[in-house]
Amino acid sequence: MPKNARAAEIKAIGIGKSFGHFRALNDLTLDIGRGEFLALLGPSGSGKTTFLMILAGFLPPSDGRLFSDGVDITDRPAELRAAGMVFQGYALFPHMSVEANIAFPLKVRKRPAAEIRQRVAEMIARVGLKGHETKLPSQLSGGQQQRVALARALVFEPGVLLLDEPFSALDKSLRGQMQAEMKRLHQETGTTFVFVTHDQSEALALASRIAIFNHGELLQVGTPEEVYDRPANRFVAEFLGEINMLPLNNVRQENGAATGLCEDRTITVRGATDVTGDAVLAVRPEYMTIRSEAESGENGIVATTTASTYLGAATKLDLLTRQGTRLTVSVPNDVAATALRGGNSVWLTWPAERGILLAR
Ligand SMILES: Nc1ncnc2c1ncn2[C@@H]1O[C@H](COP(=O)(O)OP(=O)(O)OP(=O)(O)O)[C@@H](O)[C@H]1O
Ligand SMILES: [Mg+2]
């Protein structure tokens, strides 16, 4: 990851926010590394924007302290923080040209006119807006407005760029294009990026780490691989992509592996958490294989196919276990055809290290 001397390192300790009796954020502790690309991910109302506003200095926290490069900035007003902000819906100044919008943060900071001209021109080139300098925001497309917002937030070389759902107003193809541009801008500037999204695939694709929120609580923070492969709880497991959940009973821990009973079959989970007793076993569909038989000692469960959906490159099968758990797998089309021919009853198997053991 590129290192940038200006990129800020942020530490949030025990941050809480109450609106009257309502607790929007609770005891949030999080380190954001220099030059990191962090995604704040969670459902609507989980506190993502509230946390971003606290980072920006637009909202004072009710509890906790906020540090930037080791300095306590909790009580520092927004205009004295080195944070660039891209608001949801961009919040461009409608009566100002593209140029004037981008120049605004430099004017506020009373930079010399020559420097402003040069930096604005550089920024316009960098985000691909040459030829649009004198237009008003209303004369721009959605993607172009997005670029102006990014340029305005980056022009004063902020220590951290905060983005609230920056792509939600864009259609799918433009979204993909802007995501790639944001990744490039992150690499070029080396600045710390914190962006809010409720799109899990966007977070997995862009972020170096993901912080997952629900009901004002930070549930887990980790690299995309960590949160996807080792979710800390059921909410995180289900929020990130598809996952199959099976009851696993009488779980015991022995020699670094856990064993338990899943519909009368002994199942092993390796590299698992220390959960014991009656638990839940989660397995991503892509790690499950359809077979006509399972070896003894192998992780597997019998299920019946209830529906199949042809997806072009693969077929999605919906299955039901003997005790009524619904499962989904996506398999090559020829495998699906064989499975559907064989009386619809199949074995689903998976490697012991691909099981995720979670508290029920
Ligand atoms: N000024 C306020 N006064 C009262 N309640 C508020 C205020 N701002 C936010 N809330 C509440 O705090 C909770 C968290 O809001 P927040 O905007 O942080 O959610 P979010 O995760 O950004 O959601 P979304 O994905 O919908 O934007 C919500 O229940 C919201 O209604
Ligand atoms: Mg929000």
mmCIF file of C-alpha atoms and ligand atoms in Angstrom:
data_model
loop_
_atom_site.group_PDB
_atom_site.id
_atom_site.type_symbol
_atom_site.label_atom_id
_atom_site.label_comp_id
_atom_site.label_asym_id
_atom_site.label_seq_id
_atom_site.Cartn_x
_atom_site.Cartn_y
_atom_site.Cartn_z
ATOM 1 C CA MET A 1 0.000 0.000 0.000
ATOM 2 C CA PRO A 2 1.359 3.452 -0.875
ATOM 3 C CA LYS A 3 2.440 5.529 2.061
ATOM 4 C CA ASN A 4 1.709 9.217 2.121
ATOM 5 C CA ALA A 5 3.073 11.491 4.815
ATOM 6 C CA ARG A 6 -0.186 13.464 4.805
ATOM 7 C CA ALA A 7 -2.360 10.371 5.173
ATOM 8 C CA ALA A 8 -3.874 10.364 8.626
ATOM 9 C CA GLU A 9 -3.898 7.559 11.147
ATOM 10 C CA ILE A 10 -7.141 7.620 13.102
ATOM 11 C CA LYS A 11 -8.027 6.077 16.415
ATOM 12 C CA ALA A 12 -11.577 5.990 17.741
ATOM 13 C CA ILE A 13 -11.896 4.929 21.357
ATOM 14 C CA GLY A 14 -15.234 4.105 22.950
ATOM 15 C CA ILE A 15 -17.210 6.381 20.632
ATOM 16 C CA GLY A 16 -20.926 6.569 21.409
ATOM 17 C CA LYS A 17 -23.739 8.762 20.122
ATOM 18 C CA SER A 18 -27.201 9.252 21.579
ATOM 19 C CA PHE A 19 -30.046 11.211 20.004
ATOM 20 C CA GLY A 20 -32.283 11.766 23.009
ATOM 21 C CA HIS A 21 -32.964 8.286 24.349
ATOM 22 C CA PHE A 22 -31.967 6.627 21.098
ATOM 23 C CA ARG A 23 -28.509 5.062 20.987
ATOM 24 C CA ALA A 24 -27.249 5.414 17.392
ATOM 25 C CA LEU A 25 -23.661 4.319 18.133
ATOM 26 C CA ASN A 26 -22.345 2.336 21.056
ATOM 27 C CA ASP A 27 -18.812 1.962 22.409
ATOM 28 C CA LEU A 28 -17.076 1.953 19.053
ATOM 29 C CA THR A 29 -13.322 1.353 19.166
ATOM 30 C CA LEU A 30 -11.482 1.244 15.853
ATOM 31 C CA ASP A 31 -8.022 1.960 14.456
ATOM 32 C CA ILE A 32 -7.829 3.242 10.882
ATOM 33 C CA GLY A 33 -4.325 2.866 9.466
ATOM 34 C CA ARG A 34 -2.369 5.437 7.455
ATOM 35 C CA GLY A 35 -3.340 5.134 3.786
ATOM 36 C CA GLU A 36 -5.916 2.473 4.495
ATOM 37 C CA PHE A 37 -9.058 1.998 2.389
ATOM 38 C CA LEU A 38 -11.711 1.184 4.975
ATOM 39 C CA ALA A 39 -15.342 0.357 4.182
ATOM 40 C CA LEU A 40 -18.084 0.939 6.743
ATOM 41 C CA LEU A 41 -20.688 -1.665 5.874
ATOM 42 C CA GLY A 42 -24.056 -2.328 7.444
ATOM 43 C CA PRO A 43 -27.803 -2.196 6.913
ATOM 44 C CA SER A 44 -29.840 1.000 6.866
ATOM 45 C CA GLY A 45 -29.895 2.758 10.231
ATOM 46 C CA SER A 46 -26.891 0.870 11.627
ATOM 47 C CA GLY A 47 -24.932 4.082 12.383
ATOM 48 C CA LYS A 48 -22.543 4.347 9.417
ATOM 49 C CA THR A 49 -23.314 7.961 8.506
ATOM 50 C CA THR A 50 -23.367 8.918 12.182
ATOM 51 C CA PHE A 51 -19.830 7.581 12.583
ATOM 52 C CA LEU A 52 -18.645 9.300 9.383
ATOM 53 C CA MET A 53 -20.114 12.620 10.608
ATOM 54 C CA ILE A 54 -18.263 12.180 13.899
ATOM 55 C CA LEU A 55 -15.015 11.498 11.982
ATOM 56 C CA ALA A 56 -15.620 14.635 9.880
ATOM 57 C CA GLY A 57 -16.380 16.797 12.912
ATOM 58 C CA PHE A 58 -19.958 17.624 11.861
ATOM 59 C CA LEU A 59 -21.398 15.751 14.829
ATOM 60 C CA PRO A 60 -19.965 15.654 18.364
ATOM 61 C CA PRO A 61 -19.851 12.192 19.952
ATOM 62 C CA SER A 62 -21.735 11.674 23.236
ATOM 63 C CA ASP A 63 -18.915 9.471 24.578
ATOM 64 C CA GLY A 64 -15.384 8.509 23.687
ATOM 65 C CA ARG A 65 -12.384 10.195 22.126
ATOM 66 C CA LEU A 66 -11.103 10.555 18.592
ATOM 67 C CA PHE A 67 -7.403 10.834 17.713
ATOM 68 C CA SER A 68 -5.712 11.780 14.456
ATOM 69 C CA ASP A 69 -1.982 11.017 14.301
ATOM 70 C CA GLY A 70 -1.982 10.741 18.072
ATOM 71 C CA VAL A 71 -3.619 14.153 18.632
ATOM 72 C CA ASP A 72 -7.009 14.310 20.374
ATOM 73 C CA ILE A 73 -9.326 15.986 17.818
ATOM 74 C CA THR A 74 -12.634 15.135 19.536
ATOM 75 C CA ASP A 75 -13.470 18.805 20.145
ATOM 76 C CA ARG A 76 -11.884 20.192 16.978
ATOM 77 C CA PRO A 77 -14.423 21.737 14.560
ATOM 78 C CA ALA A 78 -14.815 20.311 11.049
ATOM 79 C CA GLU A 79 -13.118 23.236 9.299
ATOM 80 C CA LEU A 80 -9.943 22.652 11.302
ATOM 81 C CA ARG A 81 -9.761 18.928 10.503
ATOM 82 C CA ALA A 82 -7.898 17.703 7.437
ATOM 83 C CA ALA A 83 -10.860 15.648 6.224
ATOM 84 C CA GLY A 84 -12.255 15.738 2.687
ATOM 85 C CA MET A 85 -15.894 14.754 2.442
ATOM 86 C CA VAL A 86 -18.052 13.384 -0.363
ATOM 87 C CA PHE A 87 -21.657 13.543 0.797
ATOM 88 C CA GLN A 88 -24.405 11.267 -0.364
ATOM 89 C CA GLY A 89 -25.942 13.098 -3.357
ATOM 90 C CA TYR A 90 -22.625 15.016 -3.681
ATOM 91 C CA ALA A 91 -23.909 18.370 -2.272
ATOM 92 C CA LEU A 92 -22.232 20.422 -5.020
ATOM 93 C CA PHE A 93 -22.800 24.196 -4.975
ATOM 94 C CA PRO A 94 -25.445 24.531 -7.717
ATOM 95 C CA HIS A 95 -24.669 28.136 -8.630
ATOM 96 C CA MET A 96 -20.899 27.542 -8.967
ATOM 97 C CA SER A 97 -19.055 26.205 -12.011
ATOM 98 C CA VAL A 98 -17.096 22.962 -11.921
ATOM 99 C CA GLU A 99 -13.920 24.988 -11.449
ATOM 100 C CA ALA A 100 -15.372 27.119 -8.656
ATOM 101 C CA ASN A 101 -16.730 24.057 -6.851
ATOM 102 C CA ILE A 102 -13.326 22.392 -6.890
ATOM 103 C CA ALA A 103 -11.515 25.616 -5.934
ATOM 104 C CA PHE A 104 -13.796 26.211 -2.946
ATOM 105 C CA PRO A 105 -11.843 24.317 -0.242
ATOM 106 C CA LEU A 106 -8.619 26.091 -1.314
ATOM 107 C CA LYS A 107 -10.333 29.514 -1.219
ATOM 108 C CA VAL A 108 -11.640 28.788 2.276
ATOM 109 C CA ARG A 109 -8.074 27.939 3.249
ATOM 110 C CA LYS A 110 -6.921 31.236 1.691
ATOM 111 C CA ARG A 111 -4.383 29.678 -0.663
ATOM 112 C CA PRO A 112 -2.713 32.043 -3.183
ATOM 113 C CA ALA A 113 -4.597 32.469 -6.474
ATOM 114 C CA ALA A 114 -1.813 30.991 -8.619
ATOM 115 C CA GLU A 115 -1.651 27.860 -6.487
ATOM 116 C CA ILE A 116 -5.447 27.498 -6.628
ATOM 117 C CA ARG A 117 -5.432 27.761 -10.427
ATOM 118 C CA GLN A 118 -2.714 25.156 -10.747
ATOM 119 C CA ARG A 119 -4.175 22.654 -8.283
ATOM 120 C CA VAL A 120 -7.683 22.936 -9.708
ATOM 121 C CA ALA A 121 -6.355 22.341 -13.232
ATOM 122 C CA GLU A 122 -4.405 19.302 -12.036
ATOM 123 C CA MET A 123 -7.419 17.896 -10.234
ATOM 124 C CA ILE A 124 -9.696 18.450 -13.243
ATOM 125 C CA ALA A 125 -7.249 16.513 -15.407
ATOM 126 C CA ARG A 126 -6.901 13.768 -12.823
ATOM 127 C CA VAL A 127 -10.644 13.068 -12.623
ATOM 128 C CA GLY A 128 -11.177 13.422 -16.382
ATOM 129 C CA LEU A 129 -13.237 16.639 -16.443
ATOM 130 C CA LYS A 130 -11.209 18.639 -18.972
ATOM 131 C CA GLY A 131 -13.521 20.683 -21.185
ATOM 132 C CA HIS A 132 -16.229 20.886 -18.510
ATOM 133 C CA GLU A 133 -14.588 23.597 -16.356
ATOM 134 C CA THR A 134 -17.204 26.301 -16.812
ATOM 135 C CA LYS A 135 -20.338 24.142 -16.619
ATOM 136 C CA LEU A 136 -22.747 24.243 -13.709
ATOM 137 C CA PRO A 137 -23.503 20.984 -11.823
ATOM 138 C CA SER A 138 -26.988 20.860 -13.407
ATOM 139 C CA GLN A 139 -25.302 20.640 -16.836
ATOM 140 C CA LEU A 140 -23.345 17.508 -15.858
ATOM 141 C CA SER A 141 -24.176 13.804 -15.912
ATOM 142 C CA GLY A 142 -24.362 11.831 -12.657
ATOM 143 C CA GLY A 143 -20.875 10.407 -13.137
ATOM 144 C CA GLN A 144 -19.426 13.842 -13.904
ATOM 145 C CA GLN A 145 -21.027 15.323 -10.771
ATOM 146 C CA GLN A 146 -19.517 12.461 -8.822
ATOM 147 C CA ARG A 147 -16.091 13.342 -10.231
ATOM 148 C CA VAL A 148 -16.508 17.001 -9.232
ATOM 149 C CA ALA A 149 -17.386 15.903 -5.695
ATOM 150 C CA LEU A 150 -14.294 13.664 -5.557
ATOM 151 C CA ALA A 151 -12.067 16.426 -6.960
ATOM 152 C CA ARG A 152 -13.431 18.991 -4.489
ATOM 153 C CA ALA A 153 -12.818 16.612 -1.586
ATOM 154 C CA LEU A 154 -9.262 15.751 -2.685
ATOM 155 C CA VAL A 155 -7.986 19.124 -3.975
ATOM 156 C CA PHE A 156 -6.600 20.315 -0.636
ATOM 157 C CA GLU A 157 -4.764 17.012 -0.095
ATOM 158 C CA PRO A 158 -6.722 15.932 2.975
ATOM 159 C CA GLY A 159 -5.305 13.467 5.471
ATOM 160 C CA VAL A 160 -8.465 11.440 5.172
ATOM 161 C CA LEU A 161 -11.200 11.241 2.536
ATOM 162 C CA LEU A 162 -14.656 10.392 3.891
ATOM 163 C CA LEU A 163 -17.242 9.173 1.387
ATOM 164 C CA ASP A 164 -20.894 8.489 2.194
ATOM 165 C CA GLU A 165 -22.432 6.017 -0.283
ATOM 166 C CA PRO A 166 -20.598 7.729 -3.143
ATOM 167 C CA PHE A 167 -22.018 5.519 -5.888
ATOM 168 C CA SER A 168 -25.613 4.993 -4.826
ATOM 169 C CA ALA A 169 -27.026 7.418 -7.416
ATOM 170 C CA LEU A 170 -25.142 5.856 -10.342
ATOM 171 C CA ASP A 171 -26.315 3.080 -12.644
ATOM 172 C CA LYS A 172 -24.526 -0.249 -12.570
ATOM 173 C CA SER A 173 -21.973 0.205 -15.365
ATOM 174 C CA LEU A 174 -21.059 3.738 -14.290
ATOM 175 C CA ARG A 175 -20.749 2.476 -10.757
ATOM 176 C CA GLY A 176 -18.168 -0.094 -11.808
ATOM 177 C CA GLN A 177 -16.225 2.573 -13.703
ATOM 178 C CA MET A 178 -16.267 5.007 -10.755
ATOM 179 C CA GLN A 179 -15.226 2.246 -8.355
ATOM 180 C CA ALA A 180 -12.148 1.602 -10.504
ATOM 181 C CA GLU A 181 -11.421 5.340 -10.571
ATOM 182 C CA MET A 182 -11.746 5.607 -6.827
ATOM 183 C CA LYS A 183 -9.292 2.730 -6.425
ATOM 184 C CA ARG A 184 -6.856 4.498 -8.728
ATOM 185 C CA LEU A 185 -7.251 7.822 -6.861
ATOM 186 C CA HIS A 186 -6.572 6.006 -3.620
ATOM 187 C CA GLN A 187 -3.374 4.525 -5.030
ATOM 188 C CA GLU A 188 -2.232 7.821 -6.540
ATOM 189 C CA THR A 189 -2.933 9.990 -3.499
ATOM 190 C CA GLY A 190 -2.040 7.424 -0.828
ATOM 191 C CA THR A 191 -4.573 9.140 1.431
ATOM 192 C CA THR A 192 -6.621 7.330 4.045
ATOM 193 C CA PHE A 193 -10.074 6.548 2.575
ATOM 194 C CA VAL A 194 -13.148 5.738 4.667
ATOM 195 C CA PHE A 195 -16.246 4.987 2.640
ATOM 196 C CA VAL A 196 -19.765 4.027 3.620
ATOM 197 C CA THR A 197 -21.679 1.470 1.625
ATOM 198 C CA HIS A 198 -24.448 -1.009 2.160
ATOM 199 C CA ASP A 199 -23.353 -2.981 -0.891
ATOM 200 C CA GLN A 200 -21.331 -5.930 0.371
ATOM 201 C CA SER A 201 -19.791 -6.802 -3.009
ATOM 202 C CA GLU A 202 -18.549 -3.213 -3.354
ATOM 203 C CA ALA A 203 -16.932 -3.404 0.080
ATOM 204 C CA LEU A 204 -15.287 -6.768 -0.696
ATOM 205 C CA ALA A 205 -13.959 -5.499 -4.036
ATOM 206 C CA LEU A 206 -12.597 -2.111 -2.943
ATOM 207 C CA ALA A 207 -11.647 -2.072 0.701
ATOM 208 C CA SER A 208 -8.423 -3.131 2.388
ATOM 209 C CA ARG A 209 -10.509 -3.679 5.523
ATOM 210 C CA ILE A 210 -14.219 -3.783 6.245
ATOM 211 C CA ALA A 211 -15.943 -2.637 9.437
ATOM 212 C CA ILE A 212 -19.377 -4.222 9.838
ATOM 213 C CA PHE A 213 -22.083 -2.340 11.718
ATOM 214 C CA ASN A 214 -25.477 -3.372 13.028
ATOM 215 C CA HIS A 215 -27.772 -1.451 15.399
ATOM 216 C CA GLY A 216 -25.013 1.018 16.291
ATOM 217 C CA GLU A 217 -22.523 -1.724 17.207
ATOM 218 C CA LEU A 218 -19.262 -2.455 15.400
ATOM 219 C CA LEU A 219 -19.528 -6.244 15.058
ATOM 220 C CA GLN A 220 -16.267 -7.062 13.302
ATOM 221 C CA VAL A 221 -13.435 -5.416 11.442
ATOM 222 C CA GLY A 222 -10.987 -7.246 9.192
ATOM 223 C CA THR A 223 -9.704 -7.774 5.673
ATOM 224 C CA PRO A 224 -12.309 -8.891 3.113
ATOM 225 C CA GLU A 225 -10.957 -12.462 3.412
ATOM 226 C CA GLU A 226 -11.131 -12.425 7.210
ATOM 227 C CA VAL A 227 -14.697 -11.198 7.473
ATOM 228 C CA TYR A 228 -15.898 -13.430 4.621
ATOM 229 C CA ASP A 229 -14.139 -16.646 5.647
ATOM 230 C CA ARG A 230 -14.102 -16.114 9.423
ATOM 231 C CA PRO A 231 -17.219 -14.134 10.348
ATOM 232 C CA ALA A 232 -17.428 -13.465 14.085
ATOM 233 C CA ASN A 233 -21.150 -14.128 14.365
ATOM 234 C CA ARG A 234 -24.289 -15.069 12.468
ATOM 235 C CA PHE A 235 -25.132 -11.520 11.442
ATOM 236 C CA VAL A 236 -21.758 -10.989 9.736
ATOM 237 C CA ALA A 237 -21.888 -14.457 8.148
ATOM 238 C CA GLU A 238 -25.316 -13.824 6.622
ATOM 239 C CA PHE A 239 -24.710 -10.197 5.694
ATOM 240 C CA LEU A 240 -21.688 -10.967 3.506
ATOM 241 C CA GLY A 241 -22.750 -13.098 0.567
ATOM 242 C CA GLU A 242 -24.657 -16.362 0.572
ATOM 243 C CA ILE A 243 -24.123 -18.930 3.280
ATOM 244 C CA ASN A 244 -25.655 -22.230 4.329
ATOM 245 C CA MET A 245 -26.489 -22.694 8.006
ATOM 246 C CA LEU A 246 -26.944 -26.069 9.682
ATOM 247 C CA PRO A 247 -27.646 -26.858 13.332
ATOM 248 C CA LEU A 248 -24.635 -28.635 14.881
ATOM 249 C CA ASN A 249 -25.354 -30.258 18.242
ATOM 250 C CA ASN A 250 -23.222 -31.535 21.141
ATOM 251 C CA VAL A 251 -20.147 -29.729 19.864
ATOM 252 C CA ARG A 252 -16.908 -30.736 21.599
ATOM 253 C CA GLN A 253 -13.412 -29.303 21.169
ATOM 254 C CA GLU A 254 -10.465 -31.690 20.872
ATOM 255 C CA ASN A 255 -6.928 -31.238 19.502
ATOM 256 C CA GLY A 256 -7.682 -28.032 17.610
ATOM 257 C CA ALA A 257 -10.792 -29.422 15.935
ATOM 258 C CA ALA A 258 -14.447 -29.352 16.882
ATOM 259 C CA THR A 259 -16.854 -32.220 16.316
ATOM 260 C CA GLY A 260 -20.611 -32.230 16.575
ATOM 261 C CA LEU A 261 -23.723 -33.931 15.313
ATOM 262 C CA CYS A 262 -25.553 -32.714 12.250
ATOM 263 C CA GLU A 263 -28.660 -34.807 11.568
ATOM 264 C CA ASP A 264 -27.060 -37.960 13.057
ATOM 265 C CA ARG A 265 -23.796 -37.555 11.201
ATOM 266 C CA THR A 266 -20.562 -36.564 12.948
ATOM 267 C CA ILE A 267 -19.120 -33.397 11.449
ATOM 268 C CA THR A 268 -15.619 -32.004 12.004
ATOM 269 C CA VAL A 269 -14.721 -28.305 11.912
ATOM 270 C CA ARG A 270 -11.055 -27.353 11.795
ATOM 271 C CA GLY A 271 -9.580 -23.978 12.728
ATOM 272 C CA ALA A 272 -12.823 -23.159 14.477
ATOM 273 C CA THR A 273 -13.787 -20.884 17.315
ATOM 274 C CA ASP A 274 -14.070 -22.282 20.851
ATOM 275 C CA VAL A 275 -17.862 -22.676 20.652
ATOM 276 C CA THR A 276 -19.236 -25.782 22.392
ATOM 277 C CA GLY A 277 -22.678 -27.298 23.022
ATOM 278 C CA ASP A 278 -25.469 -26.661 20.539
ATOM 279 C CA ALA A 279 -24.144 -24.416 17.791
ATOM 280 C CA VAL A 280 -24.589 -23.427 14.162
ATOM 281 C CA LEU A 281 -22.374 -24.604 11.344
ATOM 282 C CA ALA A 282 -22.052 -22.207 8.425
ATOM 283 C CA VAL A 283 -20.595 -23.211 5.043
ATOM 284 C CA ARG A 284 -20.293 -20.983 1.969
ATOM 285 C CA PRO A 285 -22.091 -22.578 -1.018
ATOM 286 C CA GLU A 286 -18.945 -22.461 -3.163
ATOM 287 C CA TYR A 287 -17.189 -24.863 -0.778
ATOM 288 C CA MET A 288 -19.946 -27.466 -0.954
ATOM 289 C CA THR A 289 -19.676 -30.283 -3.488
ATOM 290 C CA ILE A 290 -22.476 -32.499 -4.749
ATOM 291 C CA ARG A 291 -21.734 -36.237 -4.629
ATOM 292 C CA SER A 292 -23.646 -39.478 -4.969
ATOM 293 C CA GLU A 293 -21.853 -40.962 -1.916
ATOM 294 C CA ALA A 294 -19.786 -39.633 0.977
ATOM 295 C CA GLU A 295 -16.771 -41.471 2.401
ATOM 296 C CA SER A 296 -17.026 -42.535 6.016
ATOM 297 C CA GLY A 297 -15.572 -39.824 8.241
ATOM 298 C CA GLU A 298 -16.074 -37.175 5.564
ATOM 299 C CA ASN A 299 -18.173 -34.100 6.267
ATOM 300 C CA GLY A 300 -21.443 -34.542 4.447
ATOM 301 C CA ILE A 301 -25.185 -34.393 4.644
ATOM 302 C CA VAL A 302 -27.980 -35.926 2.609
ATOM 303 C CA ALA A 303 -30.356 -33.545 0.906
ATOM 304 C CA THR A 304 -33.048 -33.536 -1.741
ATOM 305 C CA THR A 305 -33.122 -31.092 -4.618
ATOM 306 C CA THR A 306 -36.250 -28.953 -4.541
ATOM 307 C CA ALA A 307 -35.506 -26.474 -7.296
ATOM 308 C CA SER A 308 -32.884 -25.683 -9.900
ATOM 309 C CA THR A 309 -32.170 -22.384 -11.603
ATOM 310 C CA TYR A 310 -30.084 -22.256 -14.763
ATOM 311 C CA LEU A 311 -27.670 -19.297 -14.478
ATOM 312 C CA GLY A 312 -25.775 -19.748 -17.746
ATOM 313 C CA ALA A 313 -22.277 -20.448 -16.426
ATOM 314 C CA ALA A 314 -23.633 -22.628 -13.589
ATOM 315 C CA THR A 315 -26.837 -23.994 -12.096
ATOM 316 C CA LYS A 316 -28.118 -23.034 -8.682
ATOM 317 C CA LEU A 317 -29.699 -25.871 -6.741
ATOM 318 C CA ASP A 318 -32.023 -25.418 -3.769
ATOM 319 C CA LEU A 319 -31.973 -28.418 -1.451
ATOM 320 C CA LEU A 320 -33.731 -29.642 1.670
ATOM 321 C CA THR A 321 -32.107 -31.880 4.286
ATOM 322 C CA ARG A 322 -34.011 -34.725 5.975
ATOM 323 C CA GLN A 323 -34.648 -32.551 9.007
ATOM 324 C CA GLY A 324 -35.809 -29.625 6.946
ATOM 325 C CA THR A 325 -32.820 -27.286 6.623
ATOM 326 C CA ARG A 326 -32.762 -25.362 3.352
ATOM 327 C CA LEU A 327 -29.417 -25.216 1.517
ATOM 328 C CA THR A 328 -28.199 -23.641 -1.711
ATOM 329 C CA VAL A 329 -25.288 -24.567 -3.937
ATOM 330 C CA SER A 330 -24.111 -23.353 -7.284
ATOM 331 C CA VAL A 331 -22.637 -26.171 -9.396
ATOM 332 C CA PRO A 332 -21.450 -26.752 -12.985
ATOM 333 C CA ASN A 333 -24.391 -27.462 -15.291
ATOM 334 C CA ASP A 334 -23.405 -31.096 -16.003
ATOM 335 C CA VAL A 335 -23.106 -31.839 -12.270
ATOM 336 C CA ALA A 336 -26.557 -30.336 -11.728
ATOM 337 C CA ALA A 337 -27.996 -32.468 -14.532
ATOM 338 C CA THR A 338 -26.574 -35.649 -12.963
ATOM 339 C CA ALA A 339 -27.794 -34.650 -9.517
ATOM 340 C CA LEU A 340 -31.304 -34.007 -10.817
ATOM 341 C CA ARG A 341 -31.390 -37.383 -12.624
ATOM 342 C CA GLY A 342 -30.375 -39.444 -9.587
ATOM 343 C CA GLY A 343 -33.740 -39.395 -7.837
ATOM 344 C CA ASN A 344 -32.907 -35.929 -6.514
ATOM 345 C CA SER A 345 -31.291 -37.256 -3.323
ATOM 346 C CA VAL A 346 -27.592 -36.343 -3.083
ATOM 347 C CA TRP A 347 -24.747 -35.876 -0.642
ATOM 348 C CA LEU A 348 -23.345 -32.438 0.003
ATOM 349 C CA THR A 349 -19.750 -32.572 1.243
ATOM 350 C CA TRP A 350 -17.256 -29.909 2.335
ATOM 351 C CA PRO A 351 -13.703 -29.756 3.743
ATOM 352 C CA ALA A 352 -13.411 -29.552 7.540
ATOM 353 C CA GLU A 353 -11.462 -26.282 7.327
ATOM 354 C CA ARG A 354 -14.293 -24.617 5.361
ATOM 355 C CA GLY A 355 -16.839 -24.996 8.147
ATOM 356 C CA ILE A 356 -17.518 -21.943 10.299
ATOM 357 C CA LEU A 357 -18.669 -22.691 13.818
ATOM 358 C CA LEU A 358 -20.919 -20.016 15.324
ATOM 359 C CA ALA A 359 -22.835 -19.617 18.562
ATOM 360 C CA ARG A 360 -26.523 -20.393 18.071
HETATM 361 N N1 LIG B 1 -30.134 13.815 14.059
HETATM 362 C C1 LIG B 1 -30.713 12.670 14.430
HETATM 363 N N2 LIG B 1 -31.701 12.655 15.352
HETATM 364 C C2 LIG B 1 -32.268 11.491 15.744
HETATM 365 N N3 LIG B 1 -31.933 10.282 15.271
HETATM 366 C C3 LIG B 1 -30.959 10.233 14.355
HETATM 367 C C4 LIG B 1 -30.301 11.417 13.871
HETATM 368 N N4 LIG B 1 -29.377 11.042 12.966
HETATM 369 C C5 LIG B 1 -29.451 9.702 12.867
HETATM 370 N N5 LIG B 1 -30.404 9.201 13.698
HETATM 371 C C6 LIG B 1 -30.755 7.791 13.864
HETATM 372 O O1 LIG B 1 -29.577 7.058 14.128
HETATM 373 C C7 LIG B 1 -29.618 5.789 13.454
HETATM 374 C C8 LIG B 1 -28.375 5.645 12.594
HETATM 375 O O2 LIG B 1 -28.462 6.545 11.527
HETATM 376 P P1 LIG B 1 -27.375 6.620 10.386
HETATM 377 O O3 LIG B 1 -27.744 7.731 9.491
HETATM 378 O O4 LIG B 1 -26.029 6.664 10.998
HETATM 379 O O5 LIG B 1 -27.578 5.215 9.663
HETATM 380 P P2 LIG B 1 -26.863 4.610 8.380
HETATM 381 O O6 LIG B 1 -26.176 3.369 8.817
HETATM 382 O O7 LIG B 1 -26.047 5.662 7.720
HETATM 383 O O8 LIG B 1 -28.099 4.203 7.465
HETATM 384 P P3 LIG B 1 -28.349 4.361 5.862
HETATM 385 O O9 LIG B 1 -27.689 3.170 5.227
HETATM 386 O O10 LIG B 1 -29.833 4.279 5.736
HETATM 387 O O11 LIG B 1 -27.797 5.677 5.410
HETATM 388 C C9 LIG B 1 -30.909 5.750 12.683
HETATM 389 O O12 LIG B 1 -31.860 5.010 13.394
HETATM 390 C C10 LIG B 1 -31.328 7.218 12.584
HETATM 391 O O13 LIG B 1 -32.721 7.356 12.547
HETATM 392 MG MG MG B 2 -26.222 6.708 5.903
#
